Short mmCIF file of C-alpha atoms in Angstrom, two decimals:
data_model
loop_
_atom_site.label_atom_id
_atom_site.label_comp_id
_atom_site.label_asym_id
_atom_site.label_seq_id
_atom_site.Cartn_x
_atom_site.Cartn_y
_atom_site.Cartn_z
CA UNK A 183 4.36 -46.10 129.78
CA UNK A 184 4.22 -46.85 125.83
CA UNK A 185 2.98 -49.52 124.64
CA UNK A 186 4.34 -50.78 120.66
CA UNK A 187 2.77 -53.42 118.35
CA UNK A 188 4.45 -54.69 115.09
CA UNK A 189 2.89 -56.22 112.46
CA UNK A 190 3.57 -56.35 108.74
CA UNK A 191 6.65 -59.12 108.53
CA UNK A 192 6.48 -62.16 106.28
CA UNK A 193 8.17 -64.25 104.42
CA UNK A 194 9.59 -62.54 100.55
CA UNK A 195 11.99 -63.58 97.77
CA UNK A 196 15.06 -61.33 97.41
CA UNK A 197 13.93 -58.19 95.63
CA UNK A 198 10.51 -58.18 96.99
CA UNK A 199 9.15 -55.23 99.33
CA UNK A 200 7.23 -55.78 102.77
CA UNK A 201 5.82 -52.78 104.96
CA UNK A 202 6.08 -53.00 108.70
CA UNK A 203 3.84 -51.09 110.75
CA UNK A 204 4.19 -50.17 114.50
CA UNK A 205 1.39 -48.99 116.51
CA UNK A 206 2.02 -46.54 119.49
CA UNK A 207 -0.04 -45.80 122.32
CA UNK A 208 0.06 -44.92 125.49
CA UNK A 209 2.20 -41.38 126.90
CA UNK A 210 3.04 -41.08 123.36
CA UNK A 211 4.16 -37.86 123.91
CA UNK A 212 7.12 -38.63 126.35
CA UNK A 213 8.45 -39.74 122.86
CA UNK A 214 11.80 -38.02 121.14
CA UNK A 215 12.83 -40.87 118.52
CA UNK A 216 10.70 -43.47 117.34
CA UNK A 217 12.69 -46.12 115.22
CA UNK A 218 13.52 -49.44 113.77
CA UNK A 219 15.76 -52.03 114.96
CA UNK A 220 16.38 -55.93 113.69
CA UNK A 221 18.61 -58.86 115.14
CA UNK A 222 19.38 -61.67 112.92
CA UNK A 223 20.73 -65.02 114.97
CA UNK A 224 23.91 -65.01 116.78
CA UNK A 225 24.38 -61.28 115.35
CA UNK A 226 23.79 -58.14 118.30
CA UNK A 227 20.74 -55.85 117.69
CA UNK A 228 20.82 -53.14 114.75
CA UNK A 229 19.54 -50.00 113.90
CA UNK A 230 17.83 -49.97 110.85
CA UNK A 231 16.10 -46.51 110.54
CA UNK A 232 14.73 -43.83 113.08
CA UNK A 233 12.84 -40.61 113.55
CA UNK A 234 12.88 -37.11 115.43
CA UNK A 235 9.74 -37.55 115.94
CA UNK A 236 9.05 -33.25 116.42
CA UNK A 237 10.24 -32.38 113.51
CA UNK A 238 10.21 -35.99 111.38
CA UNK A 239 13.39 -35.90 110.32
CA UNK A 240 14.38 -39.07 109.14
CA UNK A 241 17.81 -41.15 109.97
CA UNK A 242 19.08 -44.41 108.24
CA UNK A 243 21.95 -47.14 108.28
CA UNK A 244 24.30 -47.16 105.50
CA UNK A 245 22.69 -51.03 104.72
CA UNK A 246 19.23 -49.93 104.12
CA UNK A 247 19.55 -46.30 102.62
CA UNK A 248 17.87 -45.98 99.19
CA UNK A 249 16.26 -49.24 100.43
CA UNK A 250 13.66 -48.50 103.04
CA UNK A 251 11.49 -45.68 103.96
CA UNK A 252 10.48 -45.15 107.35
CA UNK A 253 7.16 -42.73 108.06
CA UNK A 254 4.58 -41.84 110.52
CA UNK A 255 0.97 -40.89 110.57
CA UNK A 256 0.80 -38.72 113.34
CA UNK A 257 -3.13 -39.29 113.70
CA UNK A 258 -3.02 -42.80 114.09
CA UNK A 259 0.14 -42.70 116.26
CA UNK A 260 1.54 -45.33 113.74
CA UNK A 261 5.14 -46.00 112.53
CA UNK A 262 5.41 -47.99 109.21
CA UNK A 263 8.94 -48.99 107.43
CA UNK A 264 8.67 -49.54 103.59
CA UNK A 265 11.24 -52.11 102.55
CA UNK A 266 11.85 -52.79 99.12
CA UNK A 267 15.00 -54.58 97.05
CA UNK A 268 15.18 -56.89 100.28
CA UNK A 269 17.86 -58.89 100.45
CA UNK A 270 18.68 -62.19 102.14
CA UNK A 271 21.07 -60.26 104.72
CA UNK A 272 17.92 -58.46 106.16
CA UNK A 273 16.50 -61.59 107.10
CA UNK A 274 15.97 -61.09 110.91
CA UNK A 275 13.62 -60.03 113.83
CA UNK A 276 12.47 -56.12 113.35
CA UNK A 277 11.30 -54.04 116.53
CA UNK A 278 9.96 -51.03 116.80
CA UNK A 279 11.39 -48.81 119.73
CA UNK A 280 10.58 -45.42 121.57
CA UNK A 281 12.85 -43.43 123.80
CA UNK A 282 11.71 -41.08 126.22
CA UNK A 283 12.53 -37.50 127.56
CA UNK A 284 15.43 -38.83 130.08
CA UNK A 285 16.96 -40.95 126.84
CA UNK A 286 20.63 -39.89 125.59
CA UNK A 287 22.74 -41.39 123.44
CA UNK A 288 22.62 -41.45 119.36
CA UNK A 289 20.00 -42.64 117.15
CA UNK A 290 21.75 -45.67 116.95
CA UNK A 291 22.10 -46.76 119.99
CA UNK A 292 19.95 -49.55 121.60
CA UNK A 293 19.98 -48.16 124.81
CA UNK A 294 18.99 -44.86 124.01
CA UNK A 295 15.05 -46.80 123.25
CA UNK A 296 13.69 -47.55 126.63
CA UNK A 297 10.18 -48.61 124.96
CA UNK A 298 9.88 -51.84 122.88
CA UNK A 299 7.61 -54.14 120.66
CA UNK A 300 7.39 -57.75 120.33
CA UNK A 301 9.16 -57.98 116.52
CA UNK A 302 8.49 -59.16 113.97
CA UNK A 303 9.89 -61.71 111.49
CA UNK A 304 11.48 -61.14 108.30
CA UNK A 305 12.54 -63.64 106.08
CA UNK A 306 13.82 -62.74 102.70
CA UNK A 307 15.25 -65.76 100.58
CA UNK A 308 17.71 -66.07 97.52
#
């Protein structure tokens, strides 16, 4: 099992910056991707940014690229996602996800993360 824990959200005007962090523990290593994910109301669950974890290549959406930053500190098994020039459309719930060895699917895809955190709230208004 993994365990994830968010922390970091808030409450911003538009153009502000907020950094999410995600701690992992547990079988960390059963982990392939490590990524972000947000759901606004009434909208379906999004990928916002994710990482191949062996070799930390980084992936992003089109909304977010130039935007955020997603890294890792391997020593302290945490994930953090620097988000600056936030707008009002990112307002929404951020999780952190893990897959495992027996995922498939793309980065993008929801089901491909079989591990997930709590969220964590983002509110950015005009």
């Amino acid at each position: 099992q993994v365990q994830l824990t968010e922390s970091g959200g808030g409450s911003v005007q538009a153009g502000g910056s907020l950094k999410l962090s995600c701690v992992v523990s547990g079988y960390t290593d059963l982990n392939r991707y490590r990524g972000w994910f947000r759901q606004a109301p009434g909208k379906q669950r999004e990928a916002v940014a994710s990482i191949y974890i062996n070799t930390g290549h980084t992936i992003y959406a089109d909304s977010v690229k130039g935007r955020f930053t997603l890294s890792q500190d391997n020593a302290k098994n945490t994930l953090y996602l620097q988000m600056n020039s936030l707008k009002p459309e990112d307002t929404a719930l951020y999780y952190c996800a893990a897959d495992d060895q027996t995922s498939g699917g793309t980065w993008a895809n929801v089901h491909r993360y079989k591990y997930w955190g709590q969220g964590t709230q983002v509110t950015v208004s005009s």
